mmCIF file of N, CA and C in Angstrom:
data_model
loop_
_atom_site.group_PDB
_atom_site.id
_atom_site.type_symbol
_atom_site.label_atom_id
_atom_site.label_comp_id
_atom_site.label_asym_id
_atom_site.label_seq_id
_atom_site.Cartn_x
_atom_site.Cartn_y
_atom_site.Cartn_z
ATOM 1 N N UNK A 1 22.576 -33.678 57.256
ATOM 2 C CA UNK A 1 21.288 -34.122 57.714
ATOM 3 C C UNK A 1 20.348 -32.936 57.954
ATOM 4 N N UNK A 2 20.870 -31.879 58.572
ATOM 5 C CA UNK A 2 20.037 -30.720 58.861
ATOM 6 C C UNK A 2 19.549 -30.065 57.574
ATOM 7 N N UNK A 3 20.416 -29.961 56.593
ATOM 8 C CA UNK A 3 20.017 -29.360 55.322
ATOM 9 C C UNK A 3 18.912 -30.183 54.664
ATOM 10 N N UNK A 4 19.043 -31.486 54.715
ATOM 11 C CA UNK A 4 18.015 -32.362 54.157
ATOM 12 C C UNK A 4 16.686 -32.176 54.890
ATOM 13 N N UNK A 5 16.737 -32.116 56.202
ATOM 14 C CA UNK A 5 15.519 -31.856 56.976
ATOM 15 C C UNK A 5 14.911 -30.515 56.602
ATOM 16 N N UNK A 6 15.748 -29.509 56.454
ATOM 17 C CA UNK A 6 15.280 -28.161 56.153
ATOM 18 C C UNK A 6 14.606 -28.101 54.776
ATOM 19 N N UNK A 7 15.123 -28.900 53.839
ATOM 20 C CA UNK A 7 14.528 -28.947 52.498
ATOM 21 C C UNK A 7 13.230 -29.742 52.509
ATOM 22 N N UNK A 8 13.233 -30.896 53.168
ATOM 23 C CA UNK A 8 12.064 -31.785 53.137
ATOM 24 C C UNK A 8 10.988 -31.413 54.151
ATOM 25 N N UNK A 9 11.395 -30.938 55.314
ATOM 26 C CA UNK A 9 10.453 -30.610 56.394
ATOM 27 C C UNK A 9 10.797 -29.226 56.965
ATOM 28 N N UNK A 10 10.627 -28.166 56.168
ATOM 29 C CA UNK A 10 11.123 -26.853 56.583
ATOM 30 C C UNK A 10 10.489 -26.285 57.848
ATOM 31 N N UNK A 11 9.292 -26.688 58.194
ATOM 32 C CA UNK A 11 8.627 -26.127 59.366
ATOM 33 C C UNK A 11 8.434 -27.132 60.491
ATOM 34 N N UNK A 12 9.061 -28.277 60.384
ATOM 35 C CA UNK A 12 8.928 -29.324 61.407
ATOM 36 C C UNK A 12 9.833 -29.011 62.594
ATOM 37 N N UNK A 13 9.368 -29.322 63.786
ATOM 38 C CA UNK A 13 10.143 -29.062 65.008
ATOM 39 C C UNK A 13 11.502 -29.768 64.975
ATOM 40 N N UNK A 14 11.562 -30.949 64.375
ATOM 41 C CA UNK A 14 12.830 -31.672 64.281
ATOM 42 C C UNK A 14 13.870 -30.838 63.516
ATOM 43 N N UNK A 15 13.423 -30.174 62.472
ATOM 44 C CA UNK A 15 14.312 -29.295 61.711
ATOM 45 C C UNK A 15 14.791 -28.144 62.583
ATOM 46 N N UNK A 16 13.882 -27.569 63.349
ATOM 47 C CA UNK A 16 14.253 -26.474 64.247
ATOM 48 C C UNK A 16 15.287 -26.899 65.270
ATOM 49 N N UNK A 17 15.069 -28.053 65.890
ATOM 50 C CA UNK A 17 16.036 -28.532 66.885
ATOM 51 C C UNK A 17 17.364 -28.908 66.237
ATOM 52 N N UNK A 18 17.308 -29.405 65.020
ATOM 53 C CA UNK A 18 18.541 -29.730 64.308
ATOM 54 C C UNK A 18 19.338 -28.457 64.019
ATOM 55 N N UNK A 19 18.643 -27.389 63.643
ATOM 56 C CA UNK A 19 19.324 -26.104 63.427
ATOM 57 C C UNK A 19 19.929 -25.574 64.723
ATOM 58 N N UNK A 20 19.249 -25.786 65.833
ATOM 59 C CA UNK A 20 19.828 -25.383 67.126
ATOM 60 C C UNK A 20 21.106 -26.170 67.408
ATOM 61 N N UNK A 21 21.105 -27.445 67.046
ATOM 62 C CA UNK A 21 22.312 -28.258 67.207
ATOM 63 C C UNK A 21 23.454 -27.763 66.332
ATOM 64 N N UNK A 22 23.129 -27.394 65.100
ATOM 65 C CA UNK A 22 24.135 -26.822 64.193
ATOM 66 C C UNK A 22 24.712 -25.541 64.791
ATOM 67 N N UNK A 23 23.825 -24.712 65.338
ATOM 68 C CA UNK A 23 24.273 -23.470 65.959
ATOM 69 C C UNK A 23 25.243 -23.754 67.099
ATOM 70 N N UNK A 24 24.907 -24.711 67.929
ATOM 71 C CA UNK A 24 25.771 -25.050 69.056
ATOM 72 C C UNK A 24 27.134 -25.560 68.578
ATOM 73 N N UNK A 25 27.146 -26.439 67.594
ATOM 74 C CA UNK A 25 28.412 -26.991 67.110
ATOM 75 C C UNK A 25 29.303 -25.921 66.482
ATOM 76 N N UNK A 26 28.702 -25.014 65.709
ATOM 77 C CA UNK A 26 29.512 -23.945 65.117
ATOM 78 C C UNK A 26 29.994 -22.959 66.171
ATOM 79 N N UNK A 27 29.197 -22.716 67.191
ATOM 80 C CA UNK A 27 29.629 -21.834 68.281
ATOM 81 C C UNK A 27 30.806 -22.455 69.037
ATOM 82 N N UNK A 28 30.754 -23.757 69.245
ATOM 83 C CA UNK A 28 31.867 -24.449 69.903
ATOM 84 C C UNK A 28 33.129 -24.349 69.044
ATOM 85 N N UNK A 29 32.975 -24.537 67.734
ATOM 86 C CA UNK A 29 34.123 -24.418 66.834
ATOM 87 C C UNK A 29 34.740 -23.031 66.938
ATOM 88 N N UNK A 30 33.911 -22.007 66.904
ATOM 89 C CA UNK A 30 34.416 -20.639 66.993
ATOM 90 C C UNK A 30 35.087 -20.387 68.337
ATOM 91 N N UNK A 31 34.501 -20.879 69.398
ATOM 92 C CA UNK A 31 35.092 -20.707 70.734
ATOM 93 C C UNK A 31 36.480 -21.343 70.783
ATOM 94 N N UNK A 32 36.638 -22.508 70.158
ATOM 95 C CA UNK A 32 37.937 -23.187 70.147
ATOM 96 C C UNK A 32 38.981 -22.411 69.356
ATOM 97 N N UNK A 33 38.552 -21.581 68.416
ATOM 98 C CA UNK A 33 39.487 -20.753 67.641
ATOM 99 C C UNK A 33 40.027 -19.595 68.466
ATOM 100 N N UNK A 34 39.397 -19.299 69.593
ATOM 101 C CA UNK A 34 39.824 -18.241 70.504
ATOM 102 C C UNK A 34 39.879 -16.878 69.819
ATOM 103 N N UNK A 35 38.839 -16.608 69.033
ATOM 104 C CA UNK A 35 38.760 -15.353 68.292
ATOM 105 C C UNK A 35 38.686 -14.125 69.170
ATOM 106 N N UNK A 36 38.266 -14.300 70.412
ATOM 107 C CA UNK A 36 38.172 -13.173 71.339
ATOM 108 C C UNK A 36 39.541 -12.530 71.565
ATOM 109 N N UNK A 37 40.583 -13.278 71.333
ATOM 110 C CA UNK A 37 41.938 -12.777 71.546
ATOM 111 C C UNK A 37 42.454 -11.940 70.376
ATOM 112 N N UNK A 38 41.610 -11.743 69.363
ATOM 113 C CA UNK A 38 42.043 -10.993 68.180
ATOM 114 C C UNK A 38 41.528 -9.563 68.196
ATOM 115 N N UNK A 39 41.117 -9.080 69.342
ATOM 116 C CA UNK A 39 40.491 -7.772 69.454
ATOM 117 C C UNK A 39 41.304 -6.600 68.957
ATOM 118 N N UNK A 40 42.610 -6.722 68.880
ATOM 119 C CA UNK A 40 43.434 -5.579 68.479
ATOM 120 C C UNK A 40 43.502 -5.396 66.964
ATOM 121 N N UNK A 41 43.127 -6.390 66.200
ATOM 122 C CA UNK A 41 43.229 -6.296 64.740
ATOM 123 C C UNK A 41 41.855 -6.465 64.083
ATOM 124 N N UNK A 42 41.265 -5.372 63.583
ATOM 125 C CA UNK A 42 39.921 -5.429 63.009
ATOM 126 C C UNK A 42 39.761 -6.434 61.866
ATOM 127 N N UNK A 43 40.775 -6.605 61.035
ATOM 128 C CA UNK A 43 40.637 -7.545 59.930
ATOM 129 C C UNK A 43 40.439 -8.974 60.417
ATOM 130 N N UNK A 44 40.918 -9.279 61.604
ATOM 131 C CA UNK A 44 40.773 -10.626 62.141
ATOM 132 C C UNK A 44 39.519 -10.746 63.006
ATOM 133 N N UNK A 45 39.283 -9.785 63.898
ATOM 134 C CA UNK A 45 38.118 -9.929 64.776
ATOM 135 C C UNK A 45 36.816 -9.771 64.014
ATOM 136 N N UNK A 46 36.806 -8.960 62.946
ATOM 137 C CA UNK A 46 35.577 -8.849 62.151
ATOM 138 C C UNK A 46 35.319 -10.145 61.403
ATOM 139 N N UNK A 47 36.367 -10.804 60.961
ATOM 140 C CA UNK A 47 36.202 -12.111 60.323
ATOM 141 C C UNK A 47 35.622 -13.122 61.311
ATOM 142 N N UNK A 48 36.100 -13.089 62.550
ATOM 143 C CA UNK A 48 35.548 -13.963 63.585
ATOM 144 C C UNK A 48 34.097 -13.596 63.904
ATOM 145 N N UNK A 49 33.800 -12.318 63.938
ATOM 146 C CA UNK A 49 32.420 -11.884 64.166
ATOM 147 C C UNK A 49 31.511 -12.364 63.038
ATOM 148 N N UNK A 50 31.984 -12.251 61.806
ATOM 149 C CA UNK A 50 31.197 -12.721 60.666
ATOM 150 C C UNK A 50 30.915 -14.215 60.797
ATOM 151 N N UNK A 51 31.917 -14.973 61.247
ATOM 152 C CA UNK A 51 31.693 -16.400 61.438
ATOM 153 C C UNK A 51 30.709 -16.645 62.581
ATOM 154 N N UNK A 52 30.758 -15.841 63.626
ATOM 155 C CA UNK A 52 29.815 -15.973 64.740
ATOM 156 C C UNK A 52 28.371 -15.814 64.268
ATOM 157 N N UNK A 53 28.182 -15.035 63.224
ATOM 158 C CA UNK A 53 26.833 -14.820 62.717
ATOM 159 C C UNK A 53 26.260 -16.063 62.039
ATOM 160 N N UNK A 54 27.102 -17.012 61.650
ATOM 161 C CA UNK A 54 26.588 -18.280 61.118
ATOM 162 C C UNK A 54 25.806 -19.060 62.176
ATOM 163 N N UNK A 55 26.389 -19.347 63.341
ATOM 164 C CA UNK A 55 25.592 -20.055 64.350
ATOM 165 C C UNK A 55 24.442 -19.210 64.886
ATOM 166 N N UNK A 56 24.627 -17.889 64.944
ATOM 167 C CA UNK A 56 23.525 -17.043 65.402
ATOM 168 C C UNK A 56 22.345 -17.133 64.438
ATOM 169 N N UNK A 57 22.626 -17.135 63.152
ATOM 170 C CA UNK A 57 21.562 -17.299 62.160
ATOM 171 C C UNK A 57 20.885 -18.645 62.270
ATOM 172 N N UNK A 58 21.659 -19.696 62.478
ATOM 173 C CA UNK A 58 21.072 -21.035 62.646
ATOM 174 C C UNK A 58 20.212 -21.092 63.899
ATOM 175 N N UNK A 59 20.670 -20.445 64.968
ATOM 176 C CA UNK A 59 19.892 -20.404 66.205
ATOM 177 C C UNK A 59 18.566 -19.677 65.980
ATOM 178 N N UNK A 60 18.630 -18.519 65.341
ATOM 179 C CA UNK A 60 17.405 -17.751 65.100
ATOM 180 C C UNK A 60 16.448 -18.486 64.164
ATOM 181 N N UNK A 61 16.979 -19.144 63.144
ATOM 182 C CA UNK A 61 16.119 -19.908 62.232
ATOM 183 C C UNK A 61 15.482 -21.092 62.955
ATOM 184 N N UNK A 62 16.279 -21.794 63.764
ATOM 185 C CA UNK A 62 15.723 -22.898 64.547
ATOM 186 C C UNK A 62 14.636 -22.419 65.495
ATOM 187 N N UNK A 63 14.885 -21.298 66.141
ATOM 188 C CA UNK A 63 13.898 -20.723 67.052
ATOM 189 C C UNK A 63 12.635 -20.307 66.310
ATOM 190 N N UNK A 64 12.797 -19.754 65.109
ATOM 191 C CA UNK A 64 11.624 -19.327 64.339
ATOM 192 C C UNK A 64 10.779 -20.518 63.895
ATOM 193 N N UNK A 65 11.396 -21.674 63.742
ATOM 194 C CA UNK A 65 10.642 -22.879 63.380
ATOM 195 C C UNK A 65 9.950 -23.459 64.606
ATOM 196 N N UNK A 66 10.669 -23.523 65.719
ATOM 197 C CA UNK A 66 10.115 -24.104 66.938
ATOM 198 C C UNK A 66 9.058 -23.192 67.558
ATOM 199 N N UNK A 67 9.319 -21.890 67.562
ATOM 200 C CA UNK A 67 8.410 -20.915 68.177
ATOM 201 C C UNK A 67 8.097 -19.783 67.198
ATOM 202 N N UNK A 68 7.314 -20.056 66.152
ATOM 203 C CA UNK A 68 7.014 -19.000 65.173
ATOM 204 C C UNK A 68 6.234 -17.832 65.768
ATOM 205 N N UNK A 69 5.630 -18.045 66.923
ATOM 206 C CA UNK A 69 4.927 -16.947 67.592
ATOM 207 C C UNK A 69 5.897 -15.918 68.175
ATOM 208 N N UNK A 70 7.141 -16.307 68.392
ATOM 209 C CA UNK A 70 8.150 -15.398 68.943
ATOM 210 C C UNK A 70 8.953 -14.665 67.874
ATOM 211 N N UNK A 71 9.163 -15.329 66.755
ATOM 212 C CA UNK A 71 10.129 -14.821 65.782
ATOM 213 C C UNK A 71 9.813 -15.340 64.396
ATOM 214 N N UNK A 72 9.895 -14.463 63.412
ATOM 215 C CA UNK A 72 9.785 -14.887 62.021
ATOM 216 C C UNK A 72 11.148 -15.294 61.487
ATOM 217 N N UNK A 73 11.187 -15.667 60.225
ATOM 218 C CA UNK A 73 12.457 -16.098 59.630
ATOM 219 C C UNK A 73 13.306 -14.924 59.145
ATOM 220 N N UNK A 74 12.723 -13.738 59.057
ATOM 221 C CA UNK A 74 13.451 -12.563 58.557
ATOM 222 C C UNK A 74 14.744 -12.265 59.285
ATOM 223 N N UNK A 75 14.722 -12.185 60.622
ATOM 224 C CA UNK A 75 15.980 -11.891 61.324
ATOM 225 C C UNK A 75 17.087 -12.907 61.045
ATOM 226 N N UNK A 76 16.742 -14.180 60.998
ATOM 227 C CA UNK A 76 17.762 -15.200 60.729
ATOM 228 C C UNK A 76 18.365 -15.013 59.346
ATOM 229 N N UNK A 77 17.519 -14.759 58.367
ATOM 230 C CA UNK A 77 18.024 -14.584 57.005
ATOM 231 C C UNK A 77 18.902 -13.347 56.889
ATOM 232 N N UNK A 78 18.564 -12.278 57.592
ATOM 233 C CA UNK A 78 19.402 -11.087 57.560
ATOM 234 C C UNK A 78 20.734 -11.319 58.276
ATOM 235 N N UNK A 79 20.718 -12.062 59.364
ATOM 236 C CA UNK A 79 21.963 -12.386 60.056
ATOM 237 C C UNK A 79 22.870 -13.185 59.132
ATOM 238 N N UNK A 80 22.291 -14.146 58.421
ATOM 239 C CA UNK A 80 23.091 -14.960 57.502
ATOM 240 C C UNK A 80 23.562 -14.176 56.289
ATOM 241 N N UNK A 81 22.649 -13.514 55.620
ATOM 242 C CA UNK A 81 22.982 -12.907 54.324
ATOM 243 C C UNK A 81 23.768 -11.603 54.456
ATOM 244 N N UNK A 82 23.278 -10.672 55.236
ATOM 245 C CA UNK A 82 23.983 -9.398 55.382
ATOM 246 C C UNK A 82 25.148 -9.563 56.344
ATOM 247 N N UNK A 83 24.870 -10.180 57.488
ATOM 248 C CA UNK A 83 25.887 -10.313 58.520
ATOM 249 C C UNK A 83 26.993 -11.270 58.159
ATOM 250 N N UNK A 84 26.669 -12.548 58.094
ATOM 251 C CA UNK A 84 27.712 -13.550 57.874
ATOM 252 C C UNK A 84 28.294 -13.471 56.464
ATOM 253 N N UNK A 85 27.453 -13.590 55.472
ATOM 254 C CA UNK A 85 27.943 -13.637 54.094
ATOM 255 C C UNK A 85 28.505 -12.289 53.644
ATOM 256 N N UNK A 86 27.764 -11.218 53.883
ATOM 257 C CA UNK A 86 28.216 -9.897 53.444
ATOM 258 C C UNK A 86 29.473 -9.445 54.155
ATOM 259 N N UNK A 87 29.468 -9.564 55.474
ATOM 260 C CA UNK A 87 30.620 -9.115 56.253
ATOM 261 C C UNK A 87 31.852 -9.980 55.983
ATOM 262 N N UNK A 88 31.667 -11.292 55.902
ATOM 263 C CA UNK A 88 32.803 -12.169 55.644
ATOM 264 C C UNK A 88 33.394 -11.893 54.257
ATOM 265 N N UNK A 89 32.538 -11.695 53.277
ATOM 266 C CA UNK A 89 33.015 -11.376 51.931
ATOM 267 C C UNK A 89 33.787 -10.061 51.927
ATOM 268 N N UNK A 90 33.255 -9.065 52.616
ATOM 269 C CA UNK A 90 33.910 -7.764 52.688
ATOM 270 C C UNK A 90 35.291 -7.853 53.340
ATOM 271 N N UNK A 91 35.392 -8.609 54.427
ATOM 272 C CA UNK A 91 36.686 -8.737 55.122
ATOM 273 C C UNK A 91 37.692 -9.487 54.257
ATOM 274 N N UNK A 92 37.254 -10.567 53.633
ATOM 275 C CA UNK A 92 38.177 -11.347 52.799
ATOM 276 C C UNK A 92 38.635 -10.520 51.596
ATOM 277 N N UNK A 93 37.712 -9.772 50.988
ATOM 278 C CA UNK A 93 38.110 -8.911 49.863
ATOM 279 C C UNK A 93 39.094 -7.845 50.313
ATOM 280 N N UNK A 94 38.872 -7.288 51.494
ATOM 281 C CA UNK A 94 39.775 -6.265 52.013
ATOM 282 C C UNK A 94 41.164 -6.839 52.244
ATOM 283 N N UNK A 95 41.225 -7.997 52.903
ATOM 284 C CA UNK A 95 42.524 -8.626 53.168
ATOM 285 C C UNK A 95 43.239 -8.969 51.866
ATOM 286 N N UNK A 96 42.494 -9.510 50.895
ATOM 287 C CA UNK A 96 43.100 -9.889 49.618
ATOM 288 C C UNK A 96 43.605 -8.658 48.869
ATOM 289 N N UNK A 97 42.819 -7.590 48.872
ATOM 290 C CA UNK A 97 43.232 -6.365 48.183
ATOM 291 C C UNK A 97 44.481 -5.771 48.815
ATOM 292 N N UNK A 98 44.495 -5.687 50.129
ATOM 293 C CA UNK A 98 45.677 -5.157 50.817
ATOM 294 C C UNK A 98 46.900 -6.029 50.554
ATOM 295 N N UNK A 99 46.728 -7.319 50.677
ATOM 296 C CA UNK A 99 47.849 -8.239 50.494
ATOM 297 C C UNK A 99 48.390 -8.257 49.076
ATOM 298 N N UNK A 100 47.500 -8.268 48.080
ATOM 299 C CA UNK A 100 47.934 -8.346 46.685
ATOM 300 C C UNK A 100 48.491 -7.030 46.161
ATOM 301 N N UNK A 101 48.257 -5.945 46.866
ATOM 302 C CA UNK A 101 48.827 -4.660 46.460
ATOM 303 C C UNK A 101 50.058 -4.304 47.288
ATOM 304 N N UNK A 102 50.515 -5.242 48.095
ATOM 305 C CA UNK A 102 51.739 -5.047 48.851
ATOM 306 C C UNK A 102 51.599 -4.177 50.087
ATOM 307 N N UNK A 103 50.391 -3.903 50.496
ATOM 308 C CA UNK A 103 50.163 -3.081 51.684
ATOM 309 C C UNK A 103 50.104 -3.966 52.921
ATOM 310 N N UNK A 104 50.334 -3.357 54.068
ATOM 311 C CA UNK A 104 50.238 -4.132 55.305
ATOM 312 C C UNK A 104 48.767 -4.457 55.573
ATOM 313 N N UNK A 105 48.555 -5.599 56.200
ATOM 314 C CA UNK A 105 47.190 -6.069 56.472
ATOM 315 C C UNK A 105 46.633 -5.385 57.711
ATOM 316 N N UNK A 106 46.397 -4.089 57.582
ATOM 317 C CA UNK A 106 45.872 -3.276 58.668
ATOM 318 C C UNK A 106 44.695 -2.482 58.122
ATOM 319 N N UNK A 107 43.582 -2.540 58.828
ATOM 320 C CA UNK A 107 42.386 -1.821 58.391
ATOM 321 C C UNK A 107 42.537 -0.335 58.695
ATOM 322 N N UNK A 108 42.334 0.486 57.676
ATOM 323 C CA UNK A 108 42.362 1.932 57.862
ATOM 324 C C UNK A 108 41.042 2.425 58.435
ATOM 325 N N UNK A 109 40.970 3.712 58.673
ATOM 326 C CA UNK A 109 39.776 4.307 59.278
ATOM 327 C C UNK A 109 38.537 4.095 58.411
ATOM 328 N N UNK A 110 38.671 4.262 57.104
ATOM 329 C CA UNK A 110 37.537 4.062 56.200
ATOM 330 C C UNK A 110 37.051 2.627 56.200
ATOM 331 N N UNK A 111 37.988 1.694 56.225
ATOM 332 C CA UNK A 111 37.632 0.280 56.257
ATOM 333 C C UNK A 111 36.930 -0.070 57.558
ATOM 334 N N UNK A 112 37.433 0.439 58.657
ATOM 335 C CA UNK A 112 36.780 0.202 59.952
ATOM 336 C C UNK A 112 35.361 0.765 59.949
ATOM 337 N N UNK A 113 35.207 1.963 59.392
ATOM 338 C CA UNK A 113 33.875 2.573 59.324
ATOM 339 C C UNK A 113 32.930 1.711 58.487
ATOM 340 N N UNK A 114 33.437 1.188 57.383
ATOM 341 C CA UNK A 114 32.631 0.315 56.535
ATOM 342 C C UNK A 114 32.202 -0.943 57.281
ATOM 343 N N UNK A 115 33.133 -1.546 58.014
ATOM 344 C CA UNK A 115 32.790 -2.723 58.819
ATOM 345 C C UNK A 115 31.683 -2.383 59.818
ATOM 346 N N UNK A 116 31.836 -1.255 60.514
ATOM 347 C CA UNK A 116 30.838 -0.859 61.510
ATOM 348 C C UNK A 116 29.479 -0.585 60.876
ATOM 349 N N UNK A 117 29.481 -0.048 59.650
ATOM 350 C CA UNK A 117 28.200 0.203 58.977
ATOM 351 C C UNK A 117 27.479 -1.100 58.645
ATOM 352 N N UNK A 118 28.220 -2.091 58.187
ATOM 353 C CA UNK A 118 27.598 -3.374 57.876
ATOM 354 C C UNK A 118 27.109 -4.043 59.158
ATOM 355 N N UNK A 119 27.905 -3.981 60.217
ATOM 356 C CA UNK A 119 27.496 -4.541 61.507
ATOM 357 C C UNK A 119 26.242 -3.820 62.008
ATOM 358 N N UNK A 120 26.237 -2.504 61.926
ATOM 359 C CA UNK A 120 25.089 -1.730 62.369
ATOM 360 C C UNK A 120 23.836 -2.012 61.562
ATOM 361 N N UNK A 121 23.990 -2.152 60.247
ATOM 362 C CA UNK A 121 22.819 -2.444 59.423
ATOM 363 C C UNK A 121 22.262 -3.829 59.726
ATOM 364 N N UNK A 122 23.146 -4.769 60.000
ATOM 365 C CA UNK A 122 22.687 -6.116 60.371
ATOM 366 C C UNK A 122 21.926 -6.065 61.688
ATOM 367 N N UNK A 123 22.502 -5.404 62.669
ATOM 368 C CA UNK A 123 21.832 -5.300 63.972
ATOM 369 C C UNK A 123 20.483 -4.600 63.873
ATOM 370 N N UNK A 124 20.441 -3.509 63.143
ATOM 371 C CA UNK A 124 19.177 -2.762 63.044
ATOM 372 C C UNK A 124 18.103 -3.582 62.348
ATOM 373 N N UNK A 125 18.473 -4.333 61.334
ATOM 374 C CA UNK A 125 17.481 -5.153 60.632
ATOM 375 C C UNK A 125 17.002 -6.311 61.506
ATOM 376 N N UNK A 126 17.905 -6.917 62.238
ATOM 377 C CA UNK A 126 17.528 -8.019 63.134
ATOM 378 C C UNK A 126 16.627 -7.510 64.236
ATOM 379 N N UNK A 127 17.006 -6.408 64.854
ATOM 380 C CA UNK A 127 16.194 -5.866 65.940
ATOM 381 C C UNK A 127 14.832 -5.376 65.460
ATOM 382 N N UNK A 128 14.732 -4.969 64.208
ATOM 383 C CA UNK A 128 13.449 -4.560 63.644
ATOM 384 C C UNK A 128 12.479 -5.746 63.555
ATOM 385 N N UNK A 129 13.032 -6.964 63.509
ATOM 386 C CA UNK A 129 12.194 -8.165 63.430
ATOM 387 C C UNK A 129 11.579 -8.570 64.760
ATOM 388 N N UNK A 130 11.988 -7.931 65.833
ATOM 389 C CA UNK A 130 11.445 -8.264 67.141
ATOM 390 C C UNK A 130 10.350 -7.330 67.454
#
């Protein structure tokens, strides 16, 4: 329903509130996964962080529709595309590469640095939108 609203009424307040609802539901789903308990393993907590960026992007997009005077759509799109999609793809590729080459599923120093660079670039781009 939210996607349909977003396509048909992209700037309507109803679409914005629907996106806020999507954000809340995905945040609840993530909370139920108890991802906070995965802090010792970067390959898992970064995957959870990438998923967290999905509801954060929906929240920012909903807010940009409801209150365009506060926020443009740029930060939401960067959270989704660089943060959620880019980071999640990077983590899944890393896990698959390690697993298919017979290595243990542990992020090395270079991999951790790469994760932090993507996280940092997402944060800097989002904060630049404020």
